[in-house]
Short mmCIF file of C-alpha atoms and ligand atoms in Angstrom, two decimals:
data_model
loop_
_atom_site.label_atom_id
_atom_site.label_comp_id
_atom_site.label_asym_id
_atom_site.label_seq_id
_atom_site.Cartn_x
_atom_site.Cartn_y
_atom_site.Cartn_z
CA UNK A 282 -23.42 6.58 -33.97
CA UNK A 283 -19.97 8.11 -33.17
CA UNK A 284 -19.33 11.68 -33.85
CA UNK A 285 -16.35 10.98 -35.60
CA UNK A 286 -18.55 9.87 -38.52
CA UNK A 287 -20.29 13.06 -39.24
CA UNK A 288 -17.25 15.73 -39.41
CA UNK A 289 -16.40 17.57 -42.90
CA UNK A 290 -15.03 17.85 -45.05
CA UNK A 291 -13.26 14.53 -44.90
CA UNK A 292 -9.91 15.83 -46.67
CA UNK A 293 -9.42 17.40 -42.86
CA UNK A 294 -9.50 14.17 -40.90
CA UNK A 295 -7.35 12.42 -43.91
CA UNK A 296 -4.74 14.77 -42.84
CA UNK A 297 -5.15 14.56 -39.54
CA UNK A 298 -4.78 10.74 -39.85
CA UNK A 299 -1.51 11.29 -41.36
CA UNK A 300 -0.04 13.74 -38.77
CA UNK A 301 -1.11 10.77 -36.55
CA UNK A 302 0.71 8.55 -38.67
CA UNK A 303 2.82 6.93 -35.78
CA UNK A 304 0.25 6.02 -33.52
CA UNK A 305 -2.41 4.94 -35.87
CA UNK A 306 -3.16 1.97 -36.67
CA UNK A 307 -2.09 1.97 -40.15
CA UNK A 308 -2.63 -1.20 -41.74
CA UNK A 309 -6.46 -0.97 -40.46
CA UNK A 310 -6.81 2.29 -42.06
CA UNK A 311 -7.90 0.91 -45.51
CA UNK A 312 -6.30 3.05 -48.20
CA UNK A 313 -7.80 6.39 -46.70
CA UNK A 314 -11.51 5.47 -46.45
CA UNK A 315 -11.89 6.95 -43.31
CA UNK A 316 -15.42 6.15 -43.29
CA UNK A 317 -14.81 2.16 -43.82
CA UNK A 318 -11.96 2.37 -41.22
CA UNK A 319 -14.37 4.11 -38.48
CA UNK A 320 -17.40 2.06 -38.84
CA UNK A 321 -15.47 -1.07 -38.60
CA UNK A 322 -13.16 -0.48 -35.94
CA UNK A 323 -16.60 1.27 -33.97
CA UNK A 324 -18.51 -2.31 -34.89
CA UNK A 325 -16.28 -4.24 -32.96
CA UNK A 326 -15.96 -1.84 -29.59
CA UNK A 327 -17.56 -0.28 -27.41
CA UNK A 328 -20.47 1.59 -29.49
CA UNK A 329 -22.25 3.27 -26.35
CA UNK A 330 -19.41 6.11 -26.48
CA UNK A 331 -18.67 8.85 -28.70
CA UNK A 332 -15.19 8.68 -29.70
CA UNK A 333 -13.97 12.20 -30.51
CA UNK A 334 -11.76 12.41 -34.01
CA UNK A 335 -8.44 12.22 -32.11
CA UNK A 336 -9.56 10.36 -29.33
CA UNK A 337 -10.05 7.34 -31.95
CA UNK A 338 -6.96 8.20 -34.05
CA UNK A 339 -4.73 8.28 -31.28
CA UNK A 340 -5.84 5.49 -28.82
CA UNK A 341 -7.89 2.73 -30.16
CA UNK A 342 -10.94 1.98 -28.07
CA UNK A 343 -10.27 -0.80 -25.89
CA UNK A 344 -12.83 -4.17 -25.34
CA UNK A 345 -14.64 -4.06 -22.30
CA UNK A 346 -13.80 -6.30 -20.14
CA UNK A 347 -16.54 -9.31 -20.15
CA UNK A 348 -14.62 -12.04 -17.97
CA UNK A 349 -16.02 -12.45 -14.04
CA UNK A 350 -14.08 -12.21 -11.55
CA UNK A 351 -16.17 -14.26 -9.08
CA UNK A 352 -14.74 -15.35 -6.22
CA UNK A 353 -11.25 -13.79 -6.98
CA UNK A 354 -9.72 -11.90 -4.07
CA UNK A 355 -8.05 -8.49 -6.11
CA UNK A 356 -5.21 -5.92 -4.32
CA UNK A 357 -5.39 -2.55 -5.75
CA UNK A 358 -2.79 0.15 -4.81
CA UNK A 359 -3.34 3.78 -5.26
CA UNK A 360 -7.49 2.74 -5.87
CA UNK A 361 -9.09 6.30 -4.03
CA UNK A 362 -9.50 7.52 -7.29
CA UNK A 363 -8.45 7.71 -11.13
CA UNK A 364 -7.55 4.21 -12.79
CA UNK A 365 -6.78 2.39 -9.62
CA UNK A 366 -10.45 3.40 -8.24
CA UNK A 367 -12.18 2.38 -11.48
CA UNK A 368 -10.15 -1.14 -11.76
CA UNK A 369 -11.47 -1.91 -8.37
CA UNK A 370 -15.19 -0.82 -9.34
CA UNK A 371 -14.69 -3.00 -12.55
CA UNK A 372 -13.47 -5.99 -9.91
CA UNK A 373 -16.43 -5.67 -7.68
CA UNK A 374 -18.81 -4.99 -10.76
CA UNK A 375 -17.36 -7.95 -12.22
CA UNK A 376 -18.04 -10.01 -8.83
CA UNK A 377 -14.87 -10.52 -7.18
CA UNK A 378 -15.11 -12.05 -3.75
CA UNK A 379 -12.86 -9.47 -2.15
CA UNK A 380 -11.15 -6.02 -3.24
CA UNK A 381 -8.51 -4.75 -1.05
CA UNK A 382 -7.77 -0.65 -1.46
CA UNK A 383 -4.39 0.04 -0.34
CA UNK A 384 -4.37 3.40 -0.23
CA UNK A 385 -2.29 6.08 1.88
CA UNK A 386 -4.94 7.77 3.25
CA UNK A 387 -7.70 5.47 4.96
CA UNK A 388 -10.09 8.15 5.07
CA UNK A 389 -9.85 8.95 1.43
CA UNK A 390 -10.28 5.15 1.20
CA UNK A 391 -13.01 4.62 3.17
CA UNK A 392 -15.18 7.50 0.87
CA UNK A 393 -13.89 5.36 -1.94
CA UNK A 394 -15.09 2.33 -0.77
CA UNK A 395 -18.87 3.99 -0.29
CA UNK A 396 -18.85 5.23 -3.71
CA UNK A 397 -17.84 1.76 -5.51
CA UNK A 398 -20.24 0.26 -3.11
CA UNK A 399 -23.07 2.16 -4.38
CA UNK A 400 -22.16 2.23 -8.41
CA UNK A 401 -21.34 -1.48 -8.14
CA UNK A 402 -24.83 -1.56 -6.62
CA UNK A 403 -26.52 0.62 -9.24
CA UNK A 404 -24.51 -0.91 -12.02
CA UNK A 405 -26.13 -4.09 -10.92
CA UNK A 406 -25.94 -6.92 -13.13
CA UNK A 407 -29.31 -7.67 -15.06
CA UNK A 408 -31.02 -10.77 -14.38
CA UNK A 409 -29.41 -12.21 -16.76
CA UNK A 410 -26.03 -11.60 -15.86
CA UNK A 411 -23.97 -14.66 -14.68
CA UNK A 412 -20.58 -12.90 -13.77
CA UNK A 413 -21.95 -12.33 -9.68
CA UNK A 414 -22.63 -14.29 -7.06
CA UNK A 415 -24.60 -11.44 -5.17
CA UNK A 416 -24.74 -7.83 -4.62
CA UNK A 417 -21.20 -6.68 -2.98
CA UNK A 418 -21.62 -5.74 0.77
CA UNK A 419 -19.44 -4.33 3.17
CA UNK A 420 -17.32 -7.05 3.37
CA UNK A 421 -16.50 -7.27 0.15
CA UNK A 422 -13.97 -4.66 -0.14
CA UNK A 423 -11.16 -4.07 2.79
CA UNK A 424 -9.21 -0.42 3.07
CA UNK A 425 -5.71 -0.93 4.05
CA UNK A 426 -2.82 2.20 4.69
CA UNK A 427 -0.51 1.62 2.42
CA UNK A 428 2.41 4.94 2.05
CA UNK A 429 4.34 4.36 -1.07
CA UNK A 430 6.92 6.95 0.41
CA UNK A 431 7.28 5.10 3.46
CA UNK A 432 8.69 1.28 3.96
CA UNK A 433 7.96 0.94 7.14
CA UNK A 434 4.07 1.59 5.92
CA UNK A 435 4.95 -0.91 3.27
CA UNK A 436 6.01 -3.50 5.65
CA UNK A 437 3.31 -3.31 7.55
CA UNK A 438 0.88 -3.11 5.06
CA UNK A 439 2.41 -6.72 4.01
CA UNK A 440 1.86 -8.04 7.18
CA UNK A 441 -1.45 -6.85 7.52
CA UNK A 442 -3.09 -8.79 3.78
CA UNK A 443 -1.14 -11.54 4.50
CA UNK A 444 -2.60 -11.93 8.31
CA UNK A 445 -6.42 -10.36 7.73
CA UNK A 446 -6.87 -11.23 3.60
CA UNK A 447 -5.34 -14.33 2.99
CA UNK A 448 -3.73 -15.16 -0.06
CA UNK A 449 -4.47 -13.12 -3.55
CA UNK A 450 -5.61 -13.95 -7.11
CA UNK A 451 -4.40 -10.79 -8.63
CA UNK A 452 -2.37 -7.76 -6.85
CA UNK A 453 -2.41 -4.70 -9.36
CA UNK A 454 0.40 -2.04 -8.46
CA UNK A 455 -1.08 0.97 -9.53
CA UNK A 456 0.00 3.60 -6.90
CA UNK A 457 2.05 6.32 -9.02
CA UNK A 458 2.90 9.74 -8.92
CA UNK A 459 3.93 12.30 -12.03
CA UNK A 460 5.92 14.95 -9.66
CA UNK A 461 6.32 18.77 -11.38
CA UNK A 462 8.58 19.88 -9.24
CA UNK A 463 11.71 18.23 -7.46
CA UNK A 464 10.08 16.84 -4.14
CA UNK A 465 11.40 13.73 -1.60
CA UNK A 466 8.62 12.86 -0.28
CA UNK A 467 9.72 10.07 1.76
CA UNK A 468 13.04 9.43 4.61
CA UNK A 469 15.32 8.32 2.29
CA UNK A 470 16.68 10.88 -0.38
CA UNK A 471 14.84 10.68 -2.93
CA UNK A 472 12.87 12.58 -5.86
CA UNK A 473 8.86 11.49 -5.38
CA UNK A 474 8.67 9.64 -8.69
CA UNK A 475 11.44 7.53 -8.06
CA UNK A 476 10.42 7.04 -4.60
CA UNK A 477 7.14 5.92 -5.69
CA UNK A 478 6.92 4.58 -8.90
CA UNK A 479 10.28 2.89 -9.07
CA UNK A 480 11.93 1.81 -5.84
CA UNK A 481 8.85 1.17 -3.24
CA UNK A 482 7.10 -0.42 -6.16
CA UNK A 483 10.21 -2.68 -6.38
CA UNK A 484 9.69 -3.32 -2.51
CA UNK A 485 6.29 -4.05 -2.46
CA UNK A 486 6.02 -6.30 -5.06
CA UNK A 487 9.07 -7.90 -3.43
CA UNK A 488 7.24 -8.07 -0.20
CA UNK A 489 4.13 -9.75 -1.60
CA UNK A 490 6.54 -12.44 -3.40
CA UNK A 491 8.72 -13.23 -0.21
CA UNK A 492 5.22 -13.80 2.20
CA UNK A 493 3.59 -15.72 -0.50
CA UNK A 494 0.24 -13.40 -0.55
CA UNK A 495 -0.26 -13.96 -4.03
CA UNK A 496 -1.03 -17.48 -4.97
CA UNK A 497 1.54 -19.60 -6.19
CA UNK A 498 1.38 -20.62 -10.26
CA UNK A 499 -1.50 -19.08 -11.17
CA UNK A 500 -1.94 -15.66 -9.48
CA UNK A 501 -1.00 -12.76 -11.03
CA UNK A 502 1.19 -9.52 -9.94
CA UNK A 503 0.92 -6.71 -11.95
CA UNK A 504 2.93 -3.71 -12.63
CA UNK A 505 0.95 -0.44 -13.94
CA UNK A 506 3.76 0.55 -16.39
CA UNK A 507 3.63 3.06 -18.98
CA UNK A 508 4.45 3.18 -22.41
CA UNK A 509 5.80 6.85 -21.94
CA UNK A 510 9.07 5.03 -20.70
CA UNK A 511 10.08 4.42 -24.33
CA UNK A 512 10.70 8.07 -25.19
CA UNK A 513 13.65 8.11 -22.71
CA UNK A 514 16.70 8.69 -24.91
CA UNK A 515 19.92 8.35 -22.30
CA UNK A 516 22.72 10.50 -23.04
CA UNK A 517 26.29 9.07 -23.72
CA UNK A 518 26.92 10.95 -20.20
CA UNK A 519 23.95 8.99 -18.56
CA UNK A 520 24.81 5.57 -19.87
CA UNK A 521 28.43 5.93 -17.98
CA UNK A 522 27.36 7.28 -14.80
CA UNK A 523 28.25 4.92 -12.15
CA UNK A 524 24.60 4.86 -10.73
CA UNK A 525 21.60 5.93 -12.71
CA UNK A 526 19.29 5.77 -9.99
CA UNK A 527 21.49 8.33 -8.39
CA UNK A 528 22.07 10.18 -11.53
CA UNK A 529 18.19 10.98 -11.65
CA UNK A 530 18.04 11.79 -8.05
CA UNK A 531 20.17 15.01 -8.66
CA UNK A 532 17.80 18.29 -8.62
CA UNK A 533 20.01 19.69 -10.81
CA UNK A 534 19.15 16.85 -13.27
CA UNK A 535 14.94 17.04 -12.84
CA UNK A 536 12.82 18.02 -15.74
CA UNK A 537 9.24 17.37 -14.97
CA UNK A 538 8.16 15.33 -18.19
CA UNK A 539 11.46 12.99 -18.52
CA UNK A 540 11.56 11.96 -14.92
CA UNK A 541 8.36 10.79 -15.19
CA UNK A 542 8.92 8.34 -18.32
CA UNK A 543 12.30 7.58 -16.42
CA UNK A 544 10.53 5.98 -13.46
CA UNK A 545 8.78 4.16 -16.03
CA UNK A 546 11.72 3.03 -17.63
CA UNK A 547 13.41 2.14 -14.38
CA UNK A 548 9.89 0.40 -13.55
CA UNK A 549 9.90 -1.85 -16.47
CA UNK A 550 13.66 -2.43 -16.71
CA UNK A 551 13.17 -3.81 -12.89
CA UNK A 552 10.02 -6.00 -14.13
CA UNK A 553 11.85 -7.35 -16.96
CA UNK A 554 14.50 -8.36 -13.79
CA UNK A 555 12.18 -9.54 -11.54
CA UNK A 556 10.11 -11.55 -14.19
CA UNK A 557 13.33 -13.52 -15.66
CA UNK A 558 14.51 -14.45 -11.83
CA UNK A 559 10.88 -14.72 -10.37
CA UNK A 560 11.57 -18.54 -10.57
CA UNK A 561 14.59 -18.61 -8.84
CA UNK A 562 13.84 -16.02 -6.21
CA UNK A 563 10.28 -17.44 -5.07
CA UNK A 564 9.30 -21.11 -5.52
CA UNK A 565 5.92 -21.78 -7.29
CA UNK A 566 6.21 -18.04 -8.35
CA UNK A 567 3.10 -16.11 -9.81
CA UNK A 568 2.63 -14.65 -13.10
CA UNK A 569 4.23 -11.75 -12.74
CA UNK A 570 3.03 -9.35 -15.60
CA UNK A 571 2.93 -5.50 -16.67
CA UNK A 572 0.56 -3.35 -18.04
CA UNK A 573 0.35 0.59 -19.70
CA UNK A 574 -3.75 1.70 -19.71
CA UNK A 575 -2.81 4.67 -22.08
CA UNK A 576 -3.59 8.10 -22.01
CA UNK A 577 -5.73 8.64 -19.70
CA UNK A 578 -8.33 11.03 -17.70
CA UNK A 579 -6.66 10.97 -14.11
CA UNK A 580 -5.76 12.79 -11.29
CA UNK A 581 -1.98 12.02 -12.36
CA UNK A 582 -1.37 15.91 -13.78
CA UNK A 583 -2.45 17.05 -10.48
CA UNK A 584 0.63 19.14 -9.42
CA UNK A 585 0.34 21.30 -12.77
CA UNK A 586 -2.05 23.76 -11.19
CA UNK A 587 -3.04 27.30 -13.06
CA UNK A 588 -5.53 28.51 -15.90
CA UNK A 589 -3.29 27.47 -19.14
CA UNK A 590 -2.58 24.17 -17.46
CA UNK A 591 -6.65 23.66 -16.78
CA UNK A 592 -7.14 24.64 -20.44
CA UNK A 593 -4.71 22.18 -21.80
CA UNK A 594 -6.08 19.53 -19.27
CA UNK A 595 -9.99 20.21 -20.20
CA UNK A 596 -9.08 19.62 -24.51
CA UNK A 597 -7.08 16.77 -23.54
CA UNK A 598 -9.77 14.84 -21.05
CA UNK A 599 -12.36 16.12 -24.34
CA UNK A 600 -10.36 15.58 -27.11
CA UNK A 601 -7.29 12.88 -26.56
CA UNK A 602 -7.74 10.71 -23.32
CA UNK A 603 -9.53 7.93 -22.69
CA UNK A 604 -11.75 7.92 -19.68
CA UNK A 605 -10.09 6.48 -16.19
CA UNK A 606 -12.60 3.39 -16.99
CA UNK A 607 -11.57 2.61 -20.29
CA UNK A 608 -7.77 2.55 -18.86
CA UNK A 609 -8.82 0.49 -16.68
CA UNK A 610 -10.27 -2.43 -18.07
CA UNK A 611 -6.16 -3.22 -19.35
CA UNK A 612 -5.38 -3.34 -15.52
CA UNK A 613 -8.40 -5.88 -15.22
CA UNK A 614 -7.70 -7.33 -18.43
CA UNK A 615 -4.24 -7.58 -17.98
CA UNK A 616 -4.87 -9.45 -14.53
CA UNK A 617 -6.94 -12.28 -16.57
CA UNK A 618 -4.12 -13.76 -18.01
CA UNK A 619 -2.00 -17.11 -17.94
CA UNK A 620 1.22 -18.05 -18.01
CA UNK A 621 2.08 -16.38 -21.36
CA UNK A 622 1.69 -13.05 -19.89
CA UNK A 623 4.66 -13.49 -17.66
CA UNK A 624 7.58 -11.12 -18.30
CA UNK A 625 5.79 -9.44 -21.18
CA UNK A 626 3.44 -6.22 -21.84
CA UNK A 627 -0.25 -6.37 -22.01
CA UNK A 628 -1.22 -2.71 -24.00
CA UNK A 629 -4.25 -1.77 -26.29
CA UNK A 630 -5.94 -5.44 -26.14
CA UNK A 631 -2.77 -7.10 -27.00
CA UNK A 632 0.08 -8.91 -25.88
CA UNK A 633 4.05 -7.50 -26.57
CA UNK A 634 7.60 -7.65 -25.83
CA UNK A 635 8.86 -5.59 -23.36
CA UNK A 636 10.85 -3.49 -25.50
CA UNK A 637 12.90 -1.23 -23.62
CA UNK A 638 14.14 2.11 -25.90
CA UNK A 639 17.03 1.55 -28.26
CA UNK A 640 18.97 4.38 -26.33
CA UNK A 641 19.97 1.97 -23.44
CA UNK A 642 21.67 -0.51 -25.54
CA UNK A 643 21.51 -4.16 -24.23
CA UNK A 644 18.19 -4.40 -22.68
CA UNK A 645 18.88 -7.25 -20.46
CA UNK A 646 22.03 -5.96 -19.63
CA UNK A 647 20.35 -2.68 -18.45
CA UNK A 648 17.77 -4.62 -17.07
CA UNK A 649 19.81 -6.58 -14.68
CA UNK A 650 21.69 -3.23 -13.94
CA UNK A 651 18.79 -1.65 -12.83
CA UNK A 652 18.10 -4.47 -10.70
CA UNK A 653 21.59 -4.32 -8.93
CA UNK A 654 20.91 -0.49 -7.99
CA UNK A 655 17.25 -0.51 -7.28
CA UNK A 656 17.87 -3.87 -4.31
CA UNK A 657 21.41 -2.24 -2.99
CA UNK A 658 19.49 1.34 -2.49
CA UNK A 659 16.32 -0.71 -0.72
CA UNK A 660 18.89 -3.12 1.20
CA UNK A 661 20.89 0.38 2.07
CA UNK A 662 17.62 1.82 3.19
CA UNK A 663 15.80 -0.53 5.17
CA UNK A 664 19.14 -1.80 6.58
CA UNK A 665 18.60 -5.36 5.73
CA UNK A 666 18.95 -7.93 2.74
CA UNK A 667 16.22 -8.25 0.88
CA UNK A 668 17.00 -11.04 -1.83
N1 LIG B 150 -3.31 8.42 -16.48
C1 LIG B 150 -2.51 8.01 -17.45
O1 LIG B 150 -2.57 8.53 -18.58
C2 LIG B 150 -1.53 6.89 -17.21
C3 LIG B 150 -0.87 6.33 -18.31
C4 LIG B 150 0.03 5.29 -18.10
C5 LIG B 150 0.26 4.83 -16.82
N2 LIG B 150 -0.38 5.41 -15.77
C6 LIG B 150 -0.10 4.89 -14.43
O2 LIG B 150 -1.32 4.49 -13.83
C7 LIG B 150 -1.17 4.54 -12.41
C8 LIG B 150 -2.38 5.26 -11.82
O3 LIG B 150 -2.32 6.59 -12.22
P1 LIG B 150 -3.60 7.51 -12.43
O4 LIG B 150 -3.47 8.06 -13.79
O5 LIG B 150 -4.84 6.81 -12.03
O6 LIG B 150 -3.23 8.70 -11.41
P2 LIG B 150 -4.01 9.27 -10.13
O7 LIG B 150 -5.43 9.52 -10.47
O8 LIG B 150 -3.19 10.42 -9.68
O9 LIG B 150 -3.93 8.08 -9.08
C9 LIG B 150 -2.71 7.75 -8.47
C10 LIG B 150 -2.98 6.95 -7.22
O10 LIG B 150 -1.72 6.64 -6.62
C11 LIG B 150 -1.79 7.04 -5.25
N3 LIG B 150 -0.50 7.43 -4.70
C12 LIG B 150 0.33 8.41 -5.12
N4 LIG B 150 1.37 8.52 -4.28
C13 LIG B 150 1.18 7.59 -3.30
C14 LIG B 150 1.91 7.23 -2.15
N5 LIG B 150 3.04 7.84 -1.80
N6 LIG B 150 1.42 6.23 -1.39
C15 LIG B 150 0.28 5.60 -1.71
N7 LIG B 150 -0.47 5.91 -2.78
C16 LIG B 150 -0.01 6.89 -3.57
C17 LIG B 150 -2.73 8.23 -5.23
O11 LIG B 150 -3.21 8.45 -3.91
P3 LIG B 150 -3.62 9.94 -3.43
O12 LIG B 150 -4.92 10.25 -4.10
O13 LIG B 150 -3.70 9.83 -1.95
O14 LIG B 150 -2.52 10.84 -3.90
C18 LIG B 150 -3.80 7.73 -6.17
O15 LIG B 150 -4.65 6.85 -5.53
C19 LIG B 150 0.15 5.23 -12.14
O16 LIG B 150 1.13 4.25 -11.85
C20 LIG B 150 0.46 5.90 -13.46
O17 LIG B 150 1.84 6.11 -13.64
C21 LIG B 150 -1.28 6.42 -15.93
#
């Protein structure tokens, strides 16, 4: 029985449902029996946990993820740890023929590998379980380099699936970064989070489309987006700058929190791009699809280092997040889908409209704007046309 169930006195959590009022899923909260509202949302998920009060008030719980995977050959990016690591656990757990890690560092990888190895092992299906073909083995999963702040690494790390893994069911772009500080990590100019999470994303997946890797029709490229990108609100100032990639590039411009839902937002106004012209860009294209996990227990606040930031972190991972596995069964879940996940956004068990914020006016029109900058910086970049 969930904890949730047993706090006092109940006028407490009433309020605290209301302060949550936005997030909550209102129309499931029957007329303020809390009680009634717990015990039937707990009755349909997953029971083995103990939700904390505002862990189930602000995140529902999400469905595990029952499906099998067998014989499905799954790309993870950014899989050495957090949700990436646990999505490609959940593949191999769930019996996928082969899980690539593309990760930056091989030897970080390679531990990685060991340790899914071994809970994949331990986790081992009971007898009755008819999502596996076997026990995984050393073949099973492949490490690849893969530098998100690097296109040459990105190029090559193309080359490489396409020669040594053939072609993919489902390649889940997870690699992401949540920078506190202005950093350029890579050659090219620019601020880590856009580096990573908006423009190399943009070249990988373009990469993957162009060689075919991922199998025409039915396979399925997914973007790890997050929902955080909806709190952008652009200033007039923004909206009229000539080049908003640019525009967020400037130091004097960085704040921590924002540039990190901007990525997003540049993420997912790209996606919405790439999703409407997949067909004309890449014949027999794949479902291309995007996904937000939540908040979630990660490595992602890495960079804030010190005691009040450790605090915060420890009642948030207790009190708010959902674990790294519970994120990520939406990046497996959001991998299972057909063609009606194409171009939208797979969130909390359920499928919705991309729904860019209201500050950036015409979302299509941004989208398609964000498309124009993000291929002219690559094409500027790498020095050659890329669609
Ligand atoms: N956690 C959340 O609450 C949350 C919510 C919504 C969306 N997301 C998204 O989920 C994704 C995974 O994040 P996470 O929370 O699991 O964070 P995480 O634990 O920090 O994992 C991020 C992964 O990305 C890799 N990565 C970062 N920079 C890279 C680079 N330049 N080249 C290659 N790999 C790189 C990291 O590798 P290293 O270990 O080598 O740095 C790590 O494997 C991100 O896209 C994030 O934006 C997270």
């Amino acid at each position: 029985m969930s904890t949730i169930t047993r706090i006092r006195p109940q006028s407490l959590v009433n309020n605290a449902l209301k302060q949550t009022k936005p997030t909550l899923d209102a129309h499931r909260y029957q007329g303020g029996n809390f009680h009634a509202y717990m015990t039937s949302k707990l009755s349909t998920y997953d029971t083995e946990r103990s939700y904390s009060l505002f862990q189930k008030t602000l995140q529902d719980p999400l469905r595990t993820s029952p499906s099998s995977l067998a014989g499905k050959s799954i790309l993870v990016t950014g899989s050495n740890t957090g949700l990436g690591f646990e999505a490609a656990l959940k593949s191999v757990d769930l019996g996928a023929k082969h899980v690539i890690l593309g990760v930056r560092n091989v030897e970080k990888g390679e531990h990685a590998k060991q340790r899914i190895l071994q809970r994949a092992t331990s986790m081992k299906a009971q007898p009755s379980d008819t999502t596996k073909d076997g026990n995984p083995d050393d073949q099973t999963i492949s490490v690849r380099k893969l530098d998100m702040s690097d296109y040459n690494s990105i190029h090559s790390f193309v080359k490489e699936v396409g020669k040594k893994d053939g072609r993919l069911d489902v390649a889940i772009l997870n690699a992401g970064v949540f920078g506190v500080k202005y950093e350029t990590a890579g050659n090219y100019g620019w601020e880590n989070d856009l580096q990573v999470n908006v423009l190399s994303t943009a070249l990988l997946s373009l990469l993957l489309l162009q060689a075919k890797i991922i199998k025409p029709e039915v396979g399925v490229l997914e973007f790890v987006a997050s929902r955080r990108m909806q709190a952008v609100q652009l200033t007039e100032e923004e909206k009229k700058s000539h080049n908003l990639l640019e525009t967020f590039n400037r130091k004097q411009n960085f704040n921590a929190s924002r540039q990190y839902q901007v990525s997003k937002l540049l993420l997912m106004a790209f996606y919405q791009s790439l999703a409407s012209r997949s067909a004309k860009l890449t014949e027999g294209s794949p479902i291309i699809t995007a996904v937000c996990p939540g908040f979630c227990q990660s490595d992602l606040s890495r960079g804030h280092q010190g005691f009040a930031a450790d605090v915060l972190r420890a009642v948030l991972n207790t009190f708010v997040l959902r674990r790294a596995e519970e994120g990520a069964r939406t990046l497996v879940s959001g991998a299972l889908g057909t063609k009606e996940r194409h171009g939208k956004f797979w969130f909390d068990d359920g499928l919705h409209d991309i729904a860019l914020p209201d500050s950036v006016g015409d979302a299509q029109g941004f989208a398609d704007r964000i498309w124009e900058e993000v291929v002219h910086a690559l094409q500027r970049d790498t020095n050659a046309p890329l669609v």
